[in-house]
Coordinates of C-alpha atoms and ligand atoms in Angstrom, one line a residue:
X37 CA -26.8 4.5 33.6
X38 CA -24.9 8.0 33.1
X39 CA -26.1 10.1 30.6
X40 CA -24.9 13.1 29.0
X41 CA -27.6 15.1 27.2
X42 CA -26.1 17.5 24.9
X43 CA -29.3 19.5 23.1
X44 CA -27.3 21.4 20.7
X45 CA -29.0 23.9 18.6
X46 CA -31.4 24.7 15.7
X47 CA -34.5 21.9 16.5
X48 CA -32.2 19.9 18.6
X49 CA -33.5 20.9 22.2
X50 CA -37.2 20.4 21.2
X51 CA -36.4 16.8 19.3
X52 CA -34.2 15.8 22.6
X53 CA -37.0 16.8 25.0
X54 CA -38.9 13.8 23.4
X55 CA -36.5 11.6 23.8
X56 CA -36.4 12.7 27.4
X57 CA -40.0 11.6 28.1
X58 CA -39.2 8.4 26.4
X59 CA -36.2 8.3 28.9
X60 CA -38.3 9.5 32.2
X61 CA -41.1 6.6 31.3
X62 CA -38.5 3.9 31.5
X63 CA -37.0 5.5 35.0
X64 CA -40.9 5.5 36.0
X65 CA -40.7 2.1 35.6
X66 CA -37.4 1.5 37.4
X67 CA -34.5 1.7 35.4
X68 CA -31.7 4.0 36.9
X69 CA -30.9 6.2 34.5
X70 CA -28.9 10.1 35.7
X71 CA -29.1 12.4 32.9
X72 CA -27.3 15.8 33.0
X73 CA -27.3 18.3 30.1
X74 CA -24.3 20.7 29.0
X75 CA -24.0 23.1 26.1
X76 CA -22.3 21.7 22.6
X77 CA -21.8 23.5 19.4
X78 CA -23.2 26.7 18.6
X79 CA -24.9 26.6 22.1
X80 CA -21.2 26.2 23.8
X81 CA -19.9 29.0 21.7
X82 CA -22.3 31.2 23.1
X83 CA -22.2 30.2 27.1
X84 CA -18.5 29.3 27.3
X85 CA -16.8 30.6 24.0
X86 CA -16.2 26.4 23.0
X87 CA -18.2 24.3 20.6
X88 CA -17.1 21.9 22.4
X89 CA -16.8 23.1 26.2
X90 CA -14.0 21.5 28.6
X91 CA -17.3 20.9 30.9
X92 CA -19.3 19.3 28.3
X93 CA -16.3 17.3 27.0
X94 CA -15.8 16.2 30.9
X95 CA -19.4 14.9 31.0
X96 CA -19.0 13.0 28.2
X97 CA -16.3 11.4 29.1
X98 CA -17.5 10.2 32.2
X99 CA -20.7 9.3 31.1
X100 CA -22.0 5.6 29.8
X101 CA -23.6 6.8 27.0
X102 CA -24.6 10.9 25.4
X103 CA -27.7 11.7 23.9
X104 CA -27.0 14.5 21.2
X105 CA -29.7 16.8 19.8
X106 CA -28.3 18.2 16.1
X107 CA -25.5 21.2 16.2
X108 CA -25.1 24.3 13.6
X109 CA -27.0 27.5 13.0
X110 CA -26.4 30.1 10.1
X111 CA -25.5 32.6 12.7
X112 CA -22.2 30.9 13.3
X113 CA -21.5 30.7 9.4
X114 CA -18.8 33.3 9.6
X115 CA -17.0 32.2 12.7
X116 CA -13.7 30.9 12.6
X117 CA -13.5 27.1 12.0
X118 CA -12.4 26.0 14.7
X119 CA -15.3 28.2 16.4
X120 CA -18.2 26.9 14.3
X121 CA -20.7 24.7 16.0
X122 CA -19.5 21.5 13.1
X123 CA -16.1 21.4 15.2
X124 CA -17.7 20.7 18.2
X125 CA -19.0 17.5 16.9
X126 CA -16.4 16.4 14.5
X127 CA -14.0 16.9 17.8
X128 CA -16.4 14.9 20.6
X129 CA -16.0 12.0 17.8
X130 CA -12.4 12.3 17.7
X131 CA -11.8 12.4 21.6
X132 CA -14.3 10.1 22.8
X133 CA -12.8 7.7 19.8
X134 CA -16.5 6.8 18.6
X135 CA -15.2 5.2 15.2
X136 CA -18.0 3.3 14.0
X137 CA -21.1 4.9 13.3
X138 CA -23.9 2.9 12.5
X139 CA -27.0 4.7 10.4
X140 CA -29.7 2.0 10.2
X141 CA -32.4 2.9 6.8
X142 CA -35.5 1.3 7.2
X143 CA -38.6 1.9 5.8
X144 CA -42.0 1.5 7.7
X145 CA -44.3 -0.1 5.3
X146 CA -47.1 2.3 6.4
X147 CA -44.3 5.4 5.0
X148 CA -43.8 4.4 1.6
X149 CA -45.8 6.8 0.2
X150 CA -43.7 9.3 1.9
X151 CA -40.7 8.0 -0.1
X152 CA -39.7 10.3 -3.5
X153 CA -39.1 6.4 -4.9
X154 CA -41.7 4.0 -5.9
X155 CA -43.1 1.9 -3.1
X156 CA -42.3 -1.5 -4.9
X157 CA -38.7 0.3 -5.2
X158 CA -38.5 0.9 -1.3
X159 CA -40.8 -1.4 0.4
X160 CA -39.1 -3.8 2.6
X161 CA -35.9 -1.6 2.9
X162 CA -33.4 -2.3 5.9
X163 CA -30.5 -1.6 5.6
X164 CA -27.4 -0.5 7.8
X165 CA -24.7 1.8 6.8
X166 CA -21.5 1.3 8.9
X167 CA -19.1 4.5 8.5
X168 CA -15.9 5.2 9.9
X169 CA -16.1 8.3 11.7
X170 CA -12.6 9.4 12.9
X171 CA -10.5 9.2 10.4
X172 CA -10.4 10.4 6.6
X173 CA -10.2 13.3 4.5
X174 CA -12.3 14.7 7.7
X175 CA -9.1 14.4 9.9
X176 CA -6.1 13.9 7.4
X177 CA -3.4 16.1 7.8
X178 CA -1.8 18.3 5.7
X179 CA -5.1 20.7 5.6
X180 CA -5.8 24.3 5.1
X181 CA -6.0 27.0 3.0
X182 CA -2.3 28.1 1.7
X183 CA -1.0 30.5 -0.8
X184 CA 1.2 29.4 -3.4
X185 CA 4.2 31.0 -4.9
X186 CA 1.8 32.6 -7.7
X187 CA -0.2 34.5 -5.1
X188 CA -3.2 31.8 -6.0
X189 CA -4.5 30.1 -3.2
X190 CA -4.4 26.5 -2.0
X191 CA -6.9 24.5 -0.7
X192 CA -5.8 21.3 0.8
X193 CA -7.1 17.9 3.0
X194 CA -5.4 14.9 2.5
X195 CA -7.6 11.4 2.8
X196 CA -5.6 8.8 5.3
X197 CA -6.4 5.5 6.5
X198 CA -3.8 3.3 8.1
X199 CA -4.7 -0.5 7.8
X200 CA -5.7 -0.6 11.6
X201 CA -8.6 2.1 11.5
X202 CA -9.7 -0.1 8.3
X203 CA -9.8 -3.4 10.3
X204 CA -11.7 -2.1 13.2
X205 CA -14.2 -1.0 11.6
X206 CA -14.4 -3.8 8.9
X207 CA -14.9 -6.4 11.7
X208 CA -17.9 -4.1 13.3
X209 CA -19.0 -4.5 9.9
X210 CA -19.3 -8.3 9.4
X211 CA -19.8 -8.8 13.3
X212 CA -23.3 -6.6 12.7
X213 CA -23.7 -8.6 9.2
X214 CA -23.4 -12.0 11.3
X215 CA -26.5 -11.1 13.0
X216 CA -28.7 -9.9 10.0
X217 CA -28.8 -11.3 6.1
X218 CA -24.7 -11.8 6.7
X219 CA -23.9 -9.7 3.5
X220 CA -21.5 -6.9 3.3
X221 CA -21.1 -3.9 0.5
X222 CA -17.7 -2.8 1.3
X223 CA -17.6 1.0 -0.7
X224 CA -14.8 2.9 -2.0
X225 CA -13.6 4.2 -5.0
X226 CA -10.5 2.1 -5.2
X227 CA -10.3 2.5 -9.3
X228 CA -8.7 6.1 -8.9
X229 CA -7.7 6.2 -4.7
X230 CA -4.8 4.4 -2.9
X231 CA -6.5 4.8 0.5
X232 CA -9.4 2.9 -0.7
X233 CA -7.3 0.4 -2.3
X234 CA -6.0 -0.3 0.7
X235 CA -9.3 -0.1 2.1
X236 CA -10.4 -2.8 0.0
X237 CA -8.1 -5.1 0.6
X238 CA -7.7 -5.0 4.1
X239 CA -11.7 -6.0 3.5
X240 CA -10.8 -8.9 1.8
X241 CA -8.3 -9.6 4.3
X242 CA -11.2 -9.4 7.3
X243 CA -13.7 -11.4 5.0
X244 CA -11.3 -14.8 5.6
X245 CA -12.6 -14.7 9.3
X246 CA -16.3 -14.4 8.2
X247 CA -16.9 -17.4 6.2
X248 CA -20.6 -17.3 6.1
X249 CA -20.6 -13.3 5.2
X250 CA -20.3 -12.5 1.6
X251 CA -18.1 -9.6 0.8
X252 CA -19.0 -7.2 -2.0
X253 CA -17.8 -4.2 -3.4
X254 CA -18.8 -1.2 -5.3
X255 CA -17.2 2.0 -6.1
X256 CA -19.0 4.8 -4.8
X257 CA -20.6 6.4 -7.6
X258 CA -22.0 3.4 -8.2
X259 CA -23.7 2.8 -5.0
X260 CA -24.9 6.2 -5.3
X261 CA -26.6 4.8 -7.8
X262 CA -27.7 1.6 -6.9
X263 CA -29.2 3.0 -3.6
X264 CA -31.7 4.7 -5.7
X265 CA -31.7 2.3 -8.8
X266 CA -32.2 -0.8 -6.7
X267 CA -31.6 -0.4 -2.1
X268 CA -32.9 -3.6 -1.3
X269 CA -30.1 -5.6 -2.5
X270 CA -28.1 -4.1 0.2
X271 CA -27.7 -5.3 4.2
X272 CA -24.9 -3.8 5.1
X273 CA -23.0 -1.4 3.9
X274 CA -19.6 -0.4 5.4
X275 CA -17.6 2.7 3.9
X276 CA -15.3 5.9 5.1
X277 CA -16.1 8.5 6.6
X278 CA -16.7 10.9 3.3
X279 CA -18.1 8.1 1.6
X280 CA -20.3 7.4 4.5
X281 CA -21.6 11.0 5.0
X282 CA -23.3 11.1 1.5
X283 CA -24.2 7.9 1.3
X284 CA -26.3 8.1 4.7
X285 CA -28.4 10.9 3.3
X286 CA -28.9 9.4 0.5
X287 CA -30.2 6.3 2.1
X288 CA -31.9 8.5 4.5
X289 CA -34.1 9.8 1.6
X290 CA -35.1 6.2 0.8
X291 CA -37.5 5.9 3.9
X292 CA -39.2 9.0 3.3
X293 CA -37.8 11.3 5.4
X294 CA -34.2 11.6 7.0
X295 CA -36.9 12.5 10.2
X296 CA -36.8 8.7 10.7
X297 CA -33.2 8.0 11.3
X298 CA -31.7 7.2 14.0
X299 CA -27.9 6.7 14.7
X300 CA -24.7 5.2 16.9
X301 CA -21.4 6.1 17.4
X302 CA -19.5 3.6 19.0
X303 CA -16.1 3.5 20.8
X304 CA -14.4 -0.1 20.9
X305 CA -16.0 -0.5 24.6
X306 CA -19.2 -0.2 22.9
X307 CA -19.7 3.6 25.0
X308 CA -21.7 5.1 22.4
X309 CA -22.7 8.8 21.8
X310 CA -26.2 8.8 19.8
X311 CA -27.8 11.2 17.8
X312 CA -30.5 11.8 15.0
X313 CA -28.8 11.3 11.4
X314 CA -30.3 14.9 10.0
X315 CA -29.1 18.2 11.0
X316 CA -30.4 20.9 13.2
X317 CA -33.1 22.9 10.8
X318 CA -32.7 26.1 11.6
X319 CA -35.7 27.3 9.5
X320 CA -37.9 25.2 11.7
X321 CA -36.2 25.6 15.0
X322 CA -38.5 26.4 18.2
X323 CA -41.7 25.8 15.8
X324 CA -42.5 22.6 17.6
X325 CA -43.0 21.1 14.2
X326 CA -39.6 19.1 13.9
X327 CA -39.8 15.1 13.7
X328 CA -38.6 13.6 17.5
X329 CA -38.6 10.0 16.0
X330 CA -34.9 9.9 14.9
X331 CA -34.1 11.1 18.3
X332 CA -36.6 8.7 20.3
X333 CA -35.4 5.9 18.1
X334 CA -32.0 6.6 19.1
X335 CA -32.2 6.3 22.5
X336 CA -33.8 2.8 21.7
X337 CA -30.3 2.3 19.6
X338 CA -28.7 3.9 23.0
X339 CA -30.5 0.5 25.1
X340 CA -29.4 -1.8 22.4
X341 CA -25.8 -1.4 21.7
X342 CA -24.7 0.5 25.0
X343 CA -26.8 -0.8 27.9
X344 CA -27.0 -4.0 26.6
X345 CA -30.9 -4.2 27.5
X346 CA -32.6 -4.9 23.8
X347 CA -35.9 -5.2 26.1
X348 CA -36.0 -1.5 26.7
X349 CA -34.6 -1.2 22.9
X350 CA -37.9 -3.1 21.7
X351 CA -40.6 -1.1 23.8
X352 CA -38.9 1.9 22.3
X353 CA -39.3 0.5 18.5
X354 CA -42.4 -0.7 19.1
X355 CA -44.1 2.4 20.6
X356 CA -42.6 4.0 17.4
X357 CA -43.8 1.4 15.2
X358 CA -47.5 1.5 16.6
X359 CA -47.6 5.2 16.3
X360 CA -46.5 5.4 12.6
X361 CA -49.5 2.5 12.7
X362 CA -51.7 4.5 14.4
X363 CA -51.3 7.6 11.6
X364 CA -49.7 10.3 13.5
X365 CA -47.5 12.2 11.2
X366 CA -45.1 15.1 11.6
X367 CA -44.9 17.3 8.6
X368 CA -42.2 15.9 7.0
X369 CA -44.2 12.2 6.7
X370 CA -47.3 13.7 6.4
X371 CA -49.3 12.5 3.7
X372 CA -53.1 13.0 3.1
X373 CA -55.5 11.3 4.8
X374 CA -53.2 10.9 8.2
X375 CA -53.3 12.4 11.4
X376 CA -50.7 15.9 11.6
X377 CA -48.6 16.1 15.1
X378 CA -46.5 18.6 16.5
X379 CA -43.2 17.4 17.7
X380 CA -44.4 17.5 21.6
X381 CA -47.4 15.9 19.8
X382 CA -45.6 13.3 18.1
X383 CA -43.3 12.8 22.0
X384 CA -46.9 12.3 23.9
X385 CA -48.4 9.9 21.2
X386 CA -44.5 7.6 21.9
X387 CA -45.1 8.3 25.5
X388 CA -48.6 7.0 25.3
X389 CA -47.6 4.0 23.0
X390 CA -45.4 3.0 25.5
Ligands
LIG486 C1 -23.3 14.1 9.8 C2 -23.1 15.6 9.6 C3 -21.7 16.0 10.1 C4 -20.7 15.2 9.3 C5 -21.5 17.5 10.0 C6 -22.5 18.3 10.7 C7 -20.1 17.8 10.5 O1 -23.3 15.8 8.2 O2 -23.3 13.7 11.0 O3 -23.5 13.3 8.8 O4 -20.3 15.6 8.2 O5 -20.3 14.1 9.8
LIG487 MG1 -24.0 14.2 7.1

């Protein structure tokens, strides 16, 4: 197994070094597993003048799966955008093609007093939130800023889907459904937008080849809603890439702490690139206080969808399971009464676990 380990910036190299150990204890054990690291984002600006380096592109590329740490920094606010640290992500998605992005929310029983939601509101949560993640207003073209014959400026992006893009990741959508509560919340806001009007019927259209799943759909403001009013009645959710940004935070939230959670992007081969759903916390960075567990969990997502090996997926969930059990607690879950870790803290307590 190639890996690419691309650390990032802001509390990404301390949260990947984590997931490292978690790595290094399943090649003590005999898996064969290369890792090699290269610079992305802010930290390829800075040693090659690239967010997204032609090295670090290469070894991504040719690697079976990439580990990703978190990218941004304020520092690189005022850079051109094609410069900032963002681009180098939004373009390793593009060129690798890793469409579907899967952002699993579940909620460990032994967290739900972390959650800002009532416990009976969140307990038993699980659910997975399928985004598209190459196309959309992210990618659409016409964009930009342009002046208009007035001397006012323009600001323009343009949200595209073409019925293919929709399909593909509609069926990743009910084939993940298949193998959990076979229900899917298709998302869009087709009341007021064409592209998700299409959207939604090329859903329909999928949902005659998955008999047993049943389709359902919301506009987006209302799941907004219903994620907070009411999450459990959702399995899987499956939405654009706009859509699916917000929506994942949101859901994040639910489990107590966007610390947890873990995600996948996927390419059709199943080649995945994996990463923690938050961001890169600048105003924590180098503190040794971030949460490692969406990154560890990650690499347990890595084992499941990429190398096929749901063995080495389990050990990984478990160990993170029977820590949370066992009360160790970064600051973000920390509640009274339970056990505070530092990020290597929380690494050597998964490490032990395991
Ligand atoms: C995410 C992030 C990214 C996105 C940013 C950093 C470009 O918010 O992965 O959800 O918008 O996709
Ligand atoms: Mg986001």
């Amino acid at each position: 197994m190639k890996l690419a380990v691309l650390p990032g910036d802001g509390i990404g190299p301390e949260i990947v070094a984590q997931a490292v150990k978690v790595l290094n204890v399943l090649r003590a054990d005999g898996l064969k597993i290369e890792m090699e690291e290269a610079p992305i984002g802010g930290a390829g600006y800075d040693s090659a003048g690239d967010p997204l380096p032609q090295a670090t592109f290469k070894l991504a590329q040719d690697a079976d799966a990439v580990l990703l740490g978190a990218v941004g920094d304020w520092k690189y606010d005022d850079l051109p955008r094609d410069m900032r640290p963002e681009r180098g992500l939004l373009r390793i998605r593009k060129d690798l093609n890793l469409f579907a992005n899967l952002r699993p929310a579940l909620l460990y029983p032994e967290l739900a007093s972390a959650s800002t939601l009532k416990p009976e509101v969140v307990s038993g949560l699980d659910l997975m939130i399928v985004r598209e993640l190459t196309g959309d207003i992210y990618f659409g073209q016409p964009r930009g800023i342009s002046r208009l014959k007035n001397g006012e400026r323009e600001g323009i992006n343009t949200m595209r889907y073409s019925e293919s893009e929709i399909r593909r990741i509609g069926r990743i959508a009910f084939d993940i459904a298949m193998k959990r509560n076979k229900k899917v919340c298709s998302v869009d806001k087709a009341n007021v937008l064409e592209t998700t009007e299409l959207w939604r019927q090329v859903m329909i259209e999928i949902a005659r080849d998955y008999p047993e799943v049943e389709l359902g759909h919301m506009y987006v403001d209302n799941a907004a809603m219903q994620l907070v009013r009411a999450p459990r009645q959702f399995d899987v959710m499956v939405t654009g890439n706009i859509f699916g940004d917000i929506l994942s935070d949101e859901a994040a939230m639910l489990t107590g702490s966007i610390g947890m959670l873990p995600s996948a992007s996927l390419d059709e081969h199943n080649k995945g690139m994996y990463e923690p759903s938050h961001g890169s916390a600048p105003d924590i960075a180098g503190k040794d206080m971030a949460n490692p567990l969406a990154t560890i969990l990650s690499v347990a997502m890595m084992f499941r969808y990429t190398f096929n090996d749901p063995a080495s997926a389990d050990r990984i969930d478990n160990a993170v399971r029977k820590v949370i059990a066992q009360g160790y607690r970064t600051g973000d879950i920390w509640t009274q009464g339970s056990e505070k870790v530092s990020c290597s803290g929380m690494g050597d307590a998964v490490v032990a676990a395991m």
